[in-house]
Protein backbone atom coordinates (compact mmCIF):
# COMPACT_ATOMS: atom_id res chain seq x y z
CA MET A 1 -54.03 45.39 21.83
CA LYS A 2 -53.76 44.42 25.49
CA LYS A 3 -55.56 41.72 27.46
CA LEU A 4 -56.06 42.40 31.20
CA LEU A 5 -58.37 40.69 33.68
CA ASN A 6 -60.21 38.85 30.86
CA THR A 7 -60.80 42.17 29.09
CA LEU A 8 -59.35 42.98 25.67
CA PHE A 9 -58.29 46.64 25.31
CA ILE A 10 -57.82 47.86 21.74
CA THR A 11 -55.94 51.13 22.00
CA GLN A 12 -54.91 51.62 18.35
CA PRO A 13 -57.23 54.02 16.51
CA ASP A 14 -59.28 53.19 13.41
CA VAL A 15 -59.39 49.44 13.99
CA TYR A 16 -62.30 47.39 12.63
CA LEU A 17 -63.42 44.40 14.70
CA SER A 18 -64.65 41.26 12.97
CA LEU A 19 -65.39 37.60 13.71
CA ASP A 20 -63.56 34.53 12.41
CA GLY A 21 -64.95 31.35 13.91
CA ASP A 22 -64.56 31.74 17.68
CA ASN A 23 -61.96 34.48 17.34
CA ILE A 24 -61.97 38.26 17.18
CA VAL A 25 -59.92 39.67 14.31
CA LEU A 26 -58.51 43.22 14.29
CA LEU A 27 -58.25 44.90 10.90
CA LYS A 28 -56.81 48.27 9.92
CA GLU A 29 -57.06 49.29 6.27
CA GLN A 30 -57.52 45.62 5.32
CA GLU A 31 -54.34 44.64 7.19
CA ARG A 32 -54.77 42.04 9.93
CA LEU A 33 -53.29 43.36 13.18
CA GLY A 34 -54.20 40.48 15.44
CA ARG A 35 -56.44 37.51 16.17
CA LEU A 36 -57.51 36.33 19.61
CA PRO A 37 -59.83 33.56 20.93
CA LEU A 38 -63.08 34.90 22.41
CA HIS A 39 -63.89 31.97 24.67
CA ASN A 40 -62.11 33.34 27.76
CA LEU A 41 -63.00 37.03 27.33
CA GLU A 42 -65.56 38.84 29.48
CA SER A 43 -65.44 42.18 27.69
CA ILE A 44 -63.85 44.13 24.82
CA VAL A 45 -63.02 47.84 25.04
CA SER A 46 -62.14 49.70 21.84
CA PHE A 47 -60.62 53.21 21.76
CA GLY A 48 -61.03 55.19 18.53
CA TYR A 49 -63.96 53.09 17.32
CA ILE A 50 -64.35 52.68 13.55
CA GLY A 51 -66.70 49.69 13.39
CA ALA A 52 -67.56 46.13 14.37
CA SER A 53 -69.20 43.43 12.30
CA PRO A 54 -72.82 42.40 13.11
CA ALA A 55 -71.56 38.83 13.34
CA LEU A 56 -69.12 39.77 16.12
CA MET A 57 -71.79 41.76 17.97
CA GLY A 58 -74.20 38.84 17.77
CA TYR A 59 -71.56 36.37 18.95
CA CYS A 60 -70.64 38.57 21.92
CA ALA A 61 -74.27 39.23 22.83
CA ASP A 62 -75.07 35.50 22.86
CA ARG A 63 -72.11 34.79 25.15
CA ASN A 64 -72.50 37.81 27.46
CA ILE A 65 -69.25 39.48 26.27
CA SER A 66 -69.74 43.23 26.46
CA LEU A 67 -68.46 45.49 23.67
CA THR A 68 -67.58 49.03 24.81
CA PHE A 69 -66.72 51.81 22.37
CA LEU A 70 -64.81 54.92 23.42
CA THR A 71 -63.36 57.83 21.50
CA ALA A 72 -59.58 57.92 21.05
CA SER A 73 -59.42 60.33 24.02
CA GLY A 74 -61.39 57.91 26.22
CA ARG A 75 -64.86 59.50 26.18
CA PHE A 76 -67.64 56.92 26.53
CA LEU A 77 -69.71 56.34 23.38
CA ALA A 78 -71.70 53.15 23.81
CA ARG A 79 -71.80 49.72 25.40
CA VAL A 80 -73.30 46.79 23.53
CA ILE A 81 -74.48 43.82 25.60
CA GLY A 82 -76.91 40.96 25.17
CA GLN A 83 -79.58 39.98 27.67
CA SER A 84 -78.89 41.31 31.16
CA LYS A 85 -77.61 38.13 32.76
CA GLY A 86 -75.04 39.52 35.15
CA ASN A 87 -74.99 43.27 34.65
CA VAL A 88 -78.32 43.87 36.40
CA VAL A 89 -77.12 41.85 39.39
CA LEU A 90 -73.95 43.94 39.58
CA ARG A 91 -75.85 47.22 39.57
CA LYS A 92 -78.41 46.03 42.11
CA LYS A 93 -75.53 45.06 44.42
CA GLN A 94 -73.98 48.50 43.89
CA TYR A 95 -77.28 50.22 44.77
CA ARG A 96 -77.83 48.10 47.90
CA LEU A 97 -74.33 48.78 49.22
CA SER A 98 -74.64 52.49 48.45
CA GLU A 99 -77.80 52.71 50.58
CA ASP A 100 -75.96 51.21 53.58
CA GLU A 101 -73.61 53.87 55.00
CA GLU A 102 -71.60 51.40 57.10
CA LYS A 103 -70.91 49.13 54.12
CA SER A 104 -70.26 52.17 51.94
CA ALA A 105 -67.65 53.35 54.44
CA LYS A 106 -65.76 50.06 54.20
CA ILE A 107 -65.50 50.46 50.42
CA ALA A 108 -64.82 54.22 50.50
CA ARG A 109 -62.06 53.60 53.03
CA ASN A 110 -59.91 51.95 50.37
CA PHE A 111 -60.36 54.84 47.93
CA ILE A 112 -59.05 57.23 50.58
CA ILE A 113 -56.23 54.89 51.62
CA GLY A 114 -55.09 54.90 47.99
CA LYS A 115 -55.28 58.69 47.80
CA ILE A 116 -53.32 59.37 50.99
CA TYR A 117 -50.76 56.63 50.34
CA ASN A 118 -50.07 58.04 46.87
CA ASN A 119 -49.83 61.61 48.16
CA LYS A 120 -47.39 60.43 50.81
CA TRP A 121 -45.13 58.95 48.13
CA ILE A 122 -45.34 62.08 46.01
CA ILE A 123 -43.93 63.90 49.04
CA GLU A 124 -41.28 61.24 49.68
CA ARG A 125 -40.11 61.30 46.07
CA LEU A 126 -39.77 65.09 46.07
CA THR A 127 -37.81 64.88 49.32
CA ARG A 128 -35.45 62.44 47.67
CA ASP A 129 -35.12 64.23 44.31
CA TYR A 130 -35.03 67.92 45.35
CA PRO A 131 -33.67 68.16 48.91
CA LEU A 132 -32.02 71.54 48.23
CA ARG A 133 -35.14 73.16 46.76
CA ILE A 134 -37.77 72.28 49.35
CA ASP A 135 -38.15 72.38 53.13
CA VAL A 136 -37.21 68.75 53.82
CA ALA A 137 -38.17 68.90 57.50
CA GLN A 138 -41.66 70.14 56.68
CA PHE A 139 -42.10 67.50 53.97
CA LYS A 140 -41.00 64.76 56.38
CA ASN A 141 -43.42 66.01 59.06
CA VAL A 142 -46.33 65.94 56.62
CA SER A 143 -45.33 62.47 55.41
CA GLN A 144 -45.35 61.20 59.01
CA HIS A 145 -48.73 62.87 59.59
CA LEU A 146 -50.17 61.11 56.54
CA SER A 147 -48.80 57.78 57.82
CA ALA A 148 -50.58 58.35 61.14
CA ILE A 149 -53.84 59.18 59.36
CA LEU A 150 -53.55 56.00 57.27
CA LEU A 151 -53.44 53.95 60.48
CA GLU A 152 -56.64 55.62 61.69
CA ILE A 153 -58.43 55.19 58.37
CA ARG A 154 -57.71 51.45 58.22
CA LYS A 155 -60.01 50.93 61.21
CA CYS A 156 -62.56 53.63 60.31
CA GLU A 157 -66.12 52.40 59.65
CA ASP A 158 -68.01 55.69 59.61
CA LEU A 159 -68.41 57.90 56.52
CA ALA A 160 -68.41 61.20 58.41
CA GLU A 161 -65.28 60.22 60.34
CA LEU A 162 -63.65 59.04 57.12
CA ARG A 163 -64.35 62.38 55.45
CA GLY A 164 -62.83 64.11 58.47
CA TRP A 165 -59.57 62.15 58.21
CA GLU A 166 -59.48 62.73 54.44
CA GLY A 167 -59.95 66.45 55.01
CA GLN A 168 -57.07 66.58 57.49
CA ALA A 169 -54.81 64.73 55.04
CA ALA A 170 -55.79 67.10 52.21
CA ILE A 171 -54.97 70.18 54.30
CA SER A 172 -51.52 68.79 55.17
CA TYR A 173 -50.76 67.79 51.57
CA ASN A 174 -51.99 71.10 50.10
CA LYS A 175 -49.65 73.04 52.40
CA LEU A 176 -46.76 71.61 50.39
CA MET A 177 -48.17 72.14 46.91
CA ASN A 178 -46.62 75.57 46.49
CA GLN A 179 -43.14 74.15 47.20
CA MET A 180 -43.72 71.45 44.57
CA ILE A 181 -43.75 74.24 41.98
CA LEU A 182 -40.04 74.48 41.14
CA GLN A 183 -40.15 76.83 38.14
CA GLN A 184 -41.99 80.04 37.15
CA LYS A 185 -42.81 80.76 40.78
CA GLU A 186 -43.83 84.36 40.13
CA ASP A 187 -46.62 83.28 37.78
CA PHE A 188 -47.59 79.91 39.26
CA TYR A 189 -48.39 79.59 42.96
CA PHE A 190 -50.82 77.62 45.11
CA HIS A 191 -52.26 79.11 48.29
CA GLY A 192 -55.30 76.85 48.50
CA ARG A 193 -57.86 75.11 46.33
CA SER A 194 -60.37 77.37 44.55
CA ARG A 195 -62.91 75.63 42.32
CA ARG A 196 -65.91 77.65 41.16
CA PRO A 197 -64.30 79.69 39.83
CA PRO A 198 -60.55 78.92 39.91
CA LEU A 199 -58.74 82.07 41.03
CA ASP A 200 -55.19 81.43 39.82
CA ASN A 201 -53.29 79.65 37.06
CA VAL A 202 -52.60 76.49 39.06
CA ASN A 203 -56.22 76.04 40.12
CA ALA A 204 -57.38 76.60 36.54
CA MET A 205 -55.20 73.68 35.41
CA LEU A 206 -56.12 71.47 38.37
CA SER A 207 -59.83 71.93 37.66
CA PHE A 208 -59.32 71.03 34.01
CA ALA A 209 -57.22 67.96 34.88
CA TYR A 210 -59.78 66.74 37.43
CA THR A 211 -62.56 67.14 34.84
CA LEU A 212 -60.63 65.07 32.31
CA LEU A 213 -59.84 62.41 34.90
CA ALA A 214 -63.50 62.26 35.98
CA ASN A 215 -64.54 61.78 32.35
CA ASP A 216 -62.00 58.96 31.91
CA MET A 217 -63.18 57.32 35.13
CA THR A 218 -66.83 57.62 34.14
CA ALA A 219 -66.14 55.90 30.83
CA ALA A 220 -64.25 53.11 32.60
CA LEU A 221 -67.07 52.47 35.09
CA GLU A 222 -69.75 52.50 32.41
CA GLY A 223 -67.57 50.12 30.41
CA VAL A 224 -67.73 47.45 33.13
CA GLY A 225 -71.45 47.91 33.71
CA LEU A 226 -71.39 50.02 36.88
CA ASP A 227 -73.50 53.14 37.42
CA ALA A 228 -71.07 56.05 37.56
CA TYR A 229 -73.70 58.23 39.29
CA VAL A 230 -74.12 56.07 42.41
CA GLY A 231 -71.17 56.30 44.78
CA PHE A 232 -70.09 55.20 48.23
CA LEU A 233 -68.03 58.14 49.54
CA HIS A 234 -69.72 60.83 47.42
CA ARG A 235 -73.45 60.52 48.02
CA ASP A 236 -76.14 60.83 45.37
CA ARG A 237 -76.64 64.24 43.80
CA PRO A 238 -78.43 64.89 40.48
CA GLY A 239 -75.96 65.17 37.62
CA ARG A 240 -72.90 64.21 39.70
CA VAL A 241 -70.85 61.15 38.73
CA SER A 242 -70.40 60.17 42.37
CA LEU A 243 -68.77 56.77 41.82
CA ALA A 244 -66.32 58.24 39.29
CA LEU A 245 -65.36 60.87 41.89
CA ASP A 246 -64.95 58.07 44.46
CA VAL A 247 -62.57 55.93 42.43
CA MET A 248 -60.58 58.86 41.02
CA GLU A 249 -59.66 59.97 44.56
CA GLU A 250 -56.71 57.58 44.55
CA LEU A 251 -55.53 59.04 41.21
CA ARG A 252 -55.96 62.77 41.89
CA GLY A 253 -52.49 63.40 43.26
CA VAL A 254 -50.43 60.79 41.49
CA TYR A 255 -52.05 61.35 38.09
CA ALA A 256 -53.61 64.82 37.85
CA ASP A 257 -51.54 66.87 40.34
CA ARG A 258 -48.22 65.49 39.13
CA PHE A 259 -49.29 66.11 35.53
CA VAL A 260 -50.11 69.78 36.23
CA LEU A 261 -46.84 70.26 38.13
CA SER A 262 -44.89 68.75 35.25
CA LEU A 263 -46.42 71.22 32.77
CA ILE A 264 -45.32 74.11 35.00
CA ASN A 265 -41.89 72.79 35.93
CA LYS A 266 -41.06 71.81 32.34
CA LYS A 267 -42.35 75.22 31.15
CA VAL A 268 -44.84 73.67 28.76
CA VAL A 269 -47.24 76.41 29.92
CA ASN A 270 -46.51 80.01 30.89
CA LYS A 271 -48.36 83.08 32.15
CA ASN A 272 -49.52 84.01 28.64
CA ASP A 273 -51.64 80.84 28.53
CA PHE A 274 -54.15 82.30 31.01
CA TYR A 275 -56.52 85.24 31.28
CA LYS A 276 -58.65 86.67 34.09
CA LYS A 277 -62.35 87.52 33.78
CA GLU A 278 -64.10 90.41 35.49
CA ASN A 279 -65.35 88.17 38.32
CA GLY A 280 -61.77 87.09 39.11
CA ALA A 281 -62.02 83.69 37.44
CA VAL A 282 -58.79 82.56 35.78
CA LEU A 283 -59.22 80.55 32.58
CA MET A 284 -56.93 78.87 30.09
CA THR A 285 -56.74 80.20 26.55
CA ASP A 286 -57.86 78.02 23.65
CA GLU A 287 -54.26 77.41 22.64
CA ALA A 288 -53.34 76.47 26.20
CA ARG A 289 -56.18 73.94 26.30
CA LYS A 290 -54.89 72.39 23.08
CA LYS A 291 -51.38 72.08 24.57
CA PHE A 292 -52.86 70.68 27.77
CA LEU A 293 -54.98 68.07 25.96
CA SER A 294 -52.08 67.03 23.74
CA ALA A 295 -49.84 66.53 26.78
CA TRP A 296 -52.66 64.69 28.59
CA GLN A 297 -53.00 62.23 25.72
CA ASN A 298 -49.22 61.70 25.69
CA LYS A 299 -49.30 61.09 29.45
CA LYS A 300 -51.95 58.41 28.96
CA GLN A 301 -49.58 56.51 26.66
CA GLU A 302 -46.74 56.34 29.22
CA LYS A 303 -46.14 52.84 30.58
CA ILE A 304 -46.17 51.80 34.22
CA THR A 305 -46.35 48.48 36.04
CA HIS A 306 -49.71 48.17 37.75
CA PRO A 307 -49.03 47.50 41.45
CA TYR A 308 -51.82 44.93 41.89
CA ILE A 309 -51.99 42.93 38.66
CA GLY A 310 -48.23 43.24 38.10
CA GLU A 311 -48.50 43.91 34.37
CA LYS A 312 -47.08 46.78 32.33
CA ILE A 313 -49.88 49.01 31.06
CA SER A 314 -50.34 52.61 29.93
CA TRP A 315 -51.50 55.28 32.41
CA GLY A 316 -54.64 55.65 30.31
CA LEU A 317 -55.72 52.11 31.18
CA VAL A 318 -55.37 52.57 34.95
CA PRO A 319 -58.97 53.85 35.40
CA HIS A 320 -60.24 50.86 33.42
CA VAL A 321 -58.28 48.35 35.49
CA GLN A 322 -59.54 49.94 38.73
CA ALA A 323 -63.12 49.82 37.42
CA LEU A 324 -62.67 46.13 36.60
CA LEU A 325 -61.28 45.43 40.06
CA LEU A 326 -64.18 47.26 41.71
CA ALA A 327 -66.70 45.28 39.65
CA ARG A 328 -64.97 42.05 40.64
CA TYR A 329 -65.11 43.03 44.29
CA LEU A 330 -68.84 43.81 44.04
CA ARG A 331 -69.37 40.40 42.39
CA ASP A 332 -67.58 38.78 45.37
CA ASP A 333 -64.70 37.62 43.17
CA LEU A 334 -62.30 39.59 45.43
CA ASP A 335 -62.32 39.82 49.21
CA GLU A 336 -61.56 43.54 49.12
CA TYR A 337 -61.25 46.31 46.55
CA PRO A 338 -57.51 46.87 45.85
CA PRO A 339 -56.76 50.59 45.46
CA PHE A 340 -54.06 51.82 43.10
CA LEU A 341 -50.95 52.22 45.26
CA TRP A 342 -48.13 54.06 43.47
CA LYS A 343 -44.54 54.26 44.60
């Protein structure tokens, strides 16, 4: 159980939620795990949903406290709310801003600042930790290039220009990816991003990690009442969770890329975990996917200190905190959306 930004996160599986006066009570196999006043909560998010009492649902609906239920792995199941008192206003604001490209650019700018800043510190940390195994001069040059791009992006107010700067930063960062692979170099290499289909072992894992991260981000956005399909940087396209892709930009490198690299460098995966189809597509075996998902769930339990709210949380809650911060910005509770800046 963790309370952040007036939201209660229940991360233990198989917990039943009930009401006792003006308090929420957490029960597991008839054992009381905790009790918390409801009067200052805005929402409740439960992972590994087992049930909630009708009395608690009614209480929350009357007081505009949303109840969001996710699977233990973070997949969105349902969101229970009362009358649309504030949620409809939030979504209408999201839609209006998304239609205005100039205002969209000012929001999207912070997603990209977070992405490039985090990628820069991935590079800096590798330079510090493995100076004898990488080309330090090249890493330093790319880091300086990313710093220069960050300065340009901070004053950028045009979506097309913003995408151009982001593309330049991605090219520079991707040039170093192959050197970040420190083990099993004969079987794992990165010569560029290939998506549909992935053409090598590394791209197969990156695609899977990005899919999982997008699913986690979608659940987080839906949990706070935002429309995950209406973005600011990624424009509307049927079936695409554009806002989830927007917000996950700042987490791609620091969360997904580093996770994939750790599986390779720690030899959790090997060449036997992949197979190639006739069209050249490289896919993970069923057993490899199970190993990957198990490691992904373990990663989500690791603790970090969130750079903006200053509290210790698990990696798995980072998408939810960022979704909350974005919703607060759209409600004018914050002057600017604070991206996740890792160091």
